[in-house]
Amino acid sequence: MQNAIATIKETNPIVLTVANNVTPADVANGLNALGASPMMSQTPEEADDMVNIAQAAAINLGTLNPHQRGEMEAVMEAAKKYHKPTVLDPVACGATMYRLRVVTELLHQYHFTAIRGNAGEIATLAGVDWQSHGIDAGEGNADLEKVARLAAEKLGSVIVLSGEVDIVTDGTRLARLPYGSPAFKTHVGTGDMLSSLIGAFLVTNDDAFDAAVDAVTTFTLCGQAVEDQRPGYWYPGLLNNLDAVTDEQLVTWQEAFGKEA
Ligand SMILES: Nc1ncnc2c1ncn2[C@@H]1O[C@H](COP(=O)(O)OP(=O)(O)O)[C@@H](O)[C@H]1O
Ligand SMILES: Cc1ncsc1CCOP(=O)(O)O
Ligand SMILES: [Mg+2]
């Protein structure tokens, strides 16, 4: 990592998120704690201006509706115009016909720099058989490395397939990142936070694969390093660690918590 965390804390990149209506505060506070500058909007009329002043944009499908789809399209049009990196979080994209249709159409219309989802969501995008469980990963027998690679090849995006082991791939390079803890599953919105944090890291590095690896490593180690992993204590600890983390601290944690993935 080339001082990505220091760069974010020094430059405060604005990350525009088209958020769901469950976890916007988690996403905003996660970005804010790390040193990025969160911004959210629901109005297509201002999407062009918003993207112009932002350094990255994240689109979250969590509570999709027809109005929000218009907002997503306006943001993606502007991101193309202003050459801003983009992230898609395809929340529960296989759960309903409506979501599946919209995500399929969005992916035909626009290219996303990175896409971050759990196993169920990425398997859906890759066209691989998998039993998702609502917003959660669910179960399946497919080889997740293959699923992630397939999605990356099909969509031309860096894919982050999150879970106990996070898989990052651009179709050629592949990283398996073993950090994190079961506590992540106790707080709704950690997936959404990671997706928007990837947006902040994309600003620090033109290589989207490296940026995504940095984002996952930072977020998961900040959560793993929390001393008290009980749900009521863990989440504030995660924000404290995002606030305090440095590039040097990350290396120390990596050495302390490193395990084979
Ligand atoms: N069992 C686990 N062990 C360690 N980390 C996990 C585990 N499950 C999820 N995470 C972490 O939680 C974050 C959110 O991932 P995930 O739960 O897959 O997303 P979502 O909330 O969208 O389903 C990621 O940073 C991932 O590394
Ligand atoms: C509960 C819920 N319902 C629609 S979006 C959402 C939040 C999803 O958050 P995450 O994918 O980060 O767990
Ligand atoms: Mg999710």
Coordinates of C-alpha atoms and ligand atoms in Angstrom, one line a residue:
M1 CA 0.0 0.0 0.0
Q2 CA 1.4 3.4 -1.0
N3 CA 0.2 5.6 1.9
A4 CA -3.4 5.3 0.8
I5 CA -4.8 5.9 4.3
A6 CA -2.6 9.0 4.8
T7 CA -3.8 10.3 1.4
I8 CA -7.4 9.9 2.3
K9 CA -6.9 11.5 5.7
E10 CA -5.0 14.4 4.1
T11 CA -7.2 15.0 1.0
N12 CA -10.7 14.1 2.3
P13 CA -12.1 12.9 -1.0
I14 CA -15.8 13.4 -1.4
V15 CA -17.6 10.1 -2.0
L16 CA -21.1 10.6 -3.3
T17 CA -23.3 7.7 -2.3
V18 CA -26.8 6.9 -3.8
A19 CA -27.7 5.2 -0.5
N20 CA -30.4 2.8 0.6
N21 CA -32.7 4.0 3.3
V22 CA -31.5 1.5 5.9
T23 CA -27.8 2.3 6.4
P24 CA -27.0 5.8 5.1
A25 CA -25.7 7.0 8.5
D26 CA -23.4 4.0 8.8
V27 CA -22.0 4.7 5.4
A28 CA -21.6 8.4 6.1
N29 CA -20.0 7.8 9.5
G30 CA -17.7 5.1 8.2
L31 CA -16.4 7.4 5.4
N32 CA -16.1 10.3 7.8
A33 CA -14.2 8.3 10.5
L34 CA -11.6 7.2 7.9
G35 CA -11.2 10.8 6.8
A36 CA -13.2 10.9 3.6
S37 CA -16.1 13.3 3.1
P38 CA -19.5 11.6 2.7
M39 CA -22.2 13.1 0.6
M40 CA -25.6 11.7 -0.3
S41 CA -28.3 12.9 -2.7
Q42 CA -31.6 11.6 -4.1
T43 CA -32.3 14.2 -6.8
P44 CA -31.4 13.6 -10.4
E45 CA -31.6 17.3 -11.1
E46 CA -28.5 17.9 -9.0
A47 CA -26.6 14.7 -9.9
D48 CA -24.4 16.4 -12.5
D49 CA -23.2 19.1 -10.0
M50 CA -22.9 16.5 -7.2
V51 CA -20.7 14.2 -9.3
N52 CA -18.7 17.2 -10.5
I53 CA -17.6 18.1 -7.0
A54 CA -17.2 14.5 -5.8
Q55 CA -14.1 12.4 -6.4
A56 CA -16.0 9.1 -6.5
A57 CA -19.5 7.8 -6.6
A58 CA -21.1 4.7 -5.1
I59 CA -24.5 3.2 -6.1
N60 CA -26.3 1.1 -3.6
L61 CA -29.3 -1.0 -4.7
G62 CA -30.5 -1.7 -1.2
T63 CA -34.0 0.0 -1.3
L64 CA -34.3 0.5 -5.0
N65 CA -37.3 2.2 -6.4
P66 CA -38.1 3.7 -9.8
H67 CA -37.3 7.3 -8.7
Q68 CA -33.9 6.1 -7.3
R69 CA -33.2 4.3 -10.5
G70 CA -33.4 7.7 -12.3
E71 CA -31.0 9.1 -9.8
M72 CA -28.6 6.2 -10.3
E73 CA -28.7 6.8 -14.1
A74 CA -28.1 10.5 -13.7
V75 CA -25.1 9.9 -11.4
M76 CA -23.6 7.3 -13.8
E77 CA -24.1 9.6 -16.8
A78 CA -22.2 12.4 -14.9
A79 CA -19.5 10.0 -13.7
K80 CA -18.9 9.0 -17.3
K81 CA -18.8 12.7 -18.3
Y82 CA -16.4 13.7 -15.5
H83 CA -14.3 10.5 -15.5
K84 CA -15.0 9.7 -11.8
P85 CA -14.5 6.2 -10.4
T86 CA -17.7 4.3 -9.5
V87 CA -18.7 1.4 -7.2
L88 CA -21.8 -0.7 -7.4
D89 CA -23.3 -2.5 -4.4
P90 CA -25.8 -4.9 -5.9
V91 CA -27.7 -5.5 -2.7
A92 CA -30.0 -8.6 -2.9
C93 CA -29.9 -8.3 -6.7
G94 CA -31.2 -11.9 -7.2
A95 CA -34.0 -11.6 -4.6
T96 CA -36.7 -10.1 -6.9
M97 CA -37.3 -10.0 -10.6
Y98 CA -37.4 -6.2 -10.4
R99 CA -33.9 -5.9 -8.9
L100 CA -32.5 -8.4 -11.3
R101 CA -33.9 -6.6 -14.3
V102 CA -32.7 -3.2 -13.1
V103 CA -29.2 -4.3 -12.2
T104 CA -28.9 -6.2 -15.5
E105 CA -30.0 -3.0 -17.4
L106 CA -27.7 -0.8 -15.3
L107 CA -24.8 -3.1 -16.1
H108 CA -25.6 -2.9 -19.8
Q109 CA -25.8 0.8 -19.7
Y110 CA -22.8 1.7 -17.6
H111 CA -19.4 0.4 -16.6
F112 CA -18.5 0.4 -12.9
T113 CA -14.9 0.6 -11.8
A114 CA -15.6 -1.8 -9.0
I115 CA -18.5 -4.0 -7.8
R116 CA -18.7 -5.2 -4.2
G117 CA -21.2 -7.8 -3.1
N118 CA -21.5 -10.9 -1.0
A119 CA -21.3 -14.4 -2.5
G120 CA -25.0 -14.5 -3.4
E121 CA -24.9 -11.1 -5.1
I122 CA -21.8 -11.8 -7.1
A123 CA -23.0 -15.3 -8.1
T124 CA -26.2 -13.7 -9.4
L125 CA -24.2 -11.2 -11.5
A126 CA -21.9 -14.0 -12.8
G127 CA -25.0 -16.2 -13.7
V128 CA -23.9 -19.0 -11.3
D129 CA -26.4 -21.0 -9.4
W130 CA -26.6 -20.0 -5.7
Q131 CA -29.2 -19.8 -2.9
S132 CA -29.1 -16.2 -1.6
H133 CA -30.9 -15.3 1.6
G134 CA -32.4 -11.9 1.2
I135 CA -29.6 -9.3 1.8
D136 CA -27.3 -12.1 3.0
A137 CA -24.9 -14.4 1.2
G138 CA -26.9 -17.6 1.6
E139 CA -25.5 -20.9 0.5
G140 CA -24.0 -22.6 -2.6
N141 CA -21.4 -25.0 -3.7
A142 CA -19.7 -23.0 -6.4
D143 CA -16.0 -22.2 -6.2
L144 CA -16.1 -18.5 -5.1
E145 CA -12.8 -17.7 -6.8
K146 CA -14.2 -18.9 -10.1
V147 CA -17.5 -17.0 -9.4
A148 CA -15.6 -13.7 -8.8
R149 CA -13.3 -14.2 -11.9
L150 CA -16.4 -14.9 -14.0
A151 CA -18.1 -11.8 -12.9
A152 CA -14.9 -9.7 -13.5
E153 CA -14.5 -11.1 -17.0
K154 CA -18.2 -10.7 -17.8
L155 CA -18.5 -7.1 -16.5
G156 CA -14.9 -5.7 -16.9
S157 CA -15.0 -4.4 -13.3
V158 CA -12.8 -5.1 -10.3
I159 CA -14.9 -7.5 -8.2
V160 CA -14.9 -7.7 -4.5
L161 CA -16.7 -10.8 -3.3
S162 CA -16.9 -10.3 0.5
G163 CA -17.4 -12.8 3.3
E164 CA -15.2 -14.7 5.8
V165 CA -12.4 -14.5 3.2
D166 CA -12.7 -11.5 0.9
I167 CA -11.8 -12.2 -2.8
V168 CA -10.7 -9.3 -5.0
T169 CA -10.1 -9.9 -8.7
D170 CA -9.9 -8.0 -12.0
G171 CA -10.2 -11.3 -13.8
T172 CA -6.4 -11.7 -14.1
R173 CA -5.0 -10.9 -10.7
L174 CA -6.8 -12.3 -7.6
A175 CA -6.2 -11.7 -3.9
R176 CA -7.7 -13.6 -1.0
L177 CA -7.9 -11.5 2.1
P178 CA -8.4 -13.4 5.3
Y179 CA -9.0 -10.6 7.8
G180 CA -12.2 -9.6 9.5
S181 CA -14.3 -11.1 12.3
P182 CA -17.8 -12.6 12.8
A183 CA -18.7 -9.3 14.4
F184 CA -19.1 -7.8 11.0
K185 CA -22.3 -9.9 10.6
T186 CA -23.8 -8.4 13.8
H187 CA -24.1 -4.9 12.3
V188 CA -26.3 -4.3 9.3
G189 CA -24.6 -2.0 6.9
T190 CA -21.0 -3.2 7.0
G191 CA -21.3 -4.3 3.4
D192 CA -22.6 -0.9 2.4
M193 CA -19.8 0.8 4.3
L194 CA -17.2 -1.3 2.6
S195 CA -18.6 -0.5 -0.9
S196 CA -18.5 3.3 -0.3
L197 CA -15.0 3.0 1.4
I198 CA -13.8 1.3 -1.8
G199 CA -14.9 4.6 -3.6
A200 CA -12.6 6.6 -1.3
F201 CA -9.6 4.2 -2.0
L202 CA -10.2 4.3 -5.8
V203 CA -9.4 8.0 -5.6
T204 CA -5.9 7.2 -4.1
N205 CA -4.8 4.8 -6.8
D206 CA -5.4 4.5 -10.6
D207 CA -5.1 0.8 -10.3
A208 CA -8.5 -0.2 -9.1
F209 CA -7.5 -3.7 -8.1
D210 CA -4.8 -2.4 -5.7
A211 CA -7.2 0.2 -4.4
A212 CA -9.9 -2.4 -3.7
V213 CA -7.3 -4.6 -1.9
D214 CA -6.3 -1.6 0.2
A215 CA -9.9 -0.8 1.1
V216 CA -10.8 -4.4 2.1
T217 CA -7.5 -4.8 4.1
T218 CA -8.1 -1.5 5.9
F219 CA -11.8 -2.1 6.7
T220 CA -11.5 -5.7 7.8
L221 CA -8.4 -5.1 10.0
C222 CA -10.0 -2.1 11.7
G223 CA -12.9 -4.5 12.6
Q224 CA -10.7 -7.4 13.6
A225 CA -8.5 -5.2 15.8
V226 CA -11.4 -4.1 18.0
E227 CA -10.7 -5.4 21.5
D228 CA -14.3 -6.1 22.6
Q229 CA -16.0 -8.0 19.8
R230 CA -19.5 -8.0 21.5
P231 CA -22.0 -6.3 19.1
G232 CA -22.7 -3.2 21.4
Y233 CA -19.0 -2.5 21.8
W234 CA -17.7 -3.6 18.4
Y235 CA -19.3 -1.0 16.2
P236 CA -18.0 2.1 18.0
G237 CA -14.6 0.3 18.2
L238 CA -14.7 -0.1 14.4
L239 CA -15.3 3.6 13.9
N240 CA -12.6 4.4 16.5
N241 CA -10.1 2.3 14.5
L242 CA -11.1 3.8 11.2
D243 CA -10.5 7.2 12.8
A244 CA -7.1 6.3 14.3
V245 CA -5.7 3.9 11.6
T246 CA -2.5 4.8 9.8
D247 CA -0.7 3.0 7.0
E248 CA 2.0 1.9 9.5
Q249 CA -0.6 0.6 12.0
L250 CA -2.2 -1.5 9.2
V251 CA 1.1 -3.3 8.5
T252 CA 1.5 -4.0 12.2
W253 CA -2.0 -5.5 12.4
Q254 CA -1.4 -7.5 9.3
E255 CA 1.6 -9.1 10.8
A256 CA -0.2 -9.7 14.1
F257 CA -3.4 -11.1 12.6
G258 CA -2.0 -12.6 9.4
K259 CA -3.3 -16.0 8.5
E260 CA -3.3 -18.1 5.4
A261 CA -6.4 -17.7 3.3
Ligands
LIG1 N1 -17.6 -14.6 8.8 C1 -16.9 -13.5 8.6 N2 -15.6 -13.3 9.1 C2 -14.9 -12.2 8.9 N3 -15.3 -11.1 8.2 C3 -16.6 -11.2 7.7 C4 -17.4 -12.3 7.8 N4 -18.5 -12.1 7.1 C5 -18.4 -10.9 6.6 N5 -17.3 -10.3 6.9 C6 -16.8 -8.9 6.6 O1 -18.0 -8.1 6.6 C7 -17.9 -7.1 5.7 C8 -19.2 -7.1 4.9 O2 -19.3 -8.2 4.1 P1 -20.6 -9.1 3.8 O3 -21.2 -9.5 5.1 O4 -20.2 -10.2 2.9 O5 -21.5 -8.1 3.1 P2 -23.0 -7.8 3.1 O6 -23.3 -7.2 4.4 O7 -23.3 -7.0 2.0 O8 -23.7 -9.2 3.0 C9 -16.7 -7.4 4.8 O9 -15.7 -6.5 5.2 C10 -16.3 -8.8 5.2 O10 -14.9 -9.0 5.1
LIG2 C1 -31.6 -4.5 5.7 C2 -31.6 -4.0 4.3 N1 -32.7 -4.0 3.5 C3 -32.5 -3.4 2.3 S1 -30.9 -2.8 2.2 C4 -30.5 -3.3 3.7 C5 -29.2 -3.1 4.3 C6 -28.1 -3.9 3.7 O1 -26.9 -3.7 4.3 P1 -25.6 -4.7 4.1 O2 -25.7 -5.3 2.8 O3 -24.5 -3.8 4.3 O4 -25.7 -5.7 5.2
MG3 MG -24.9 -6.0 1.3

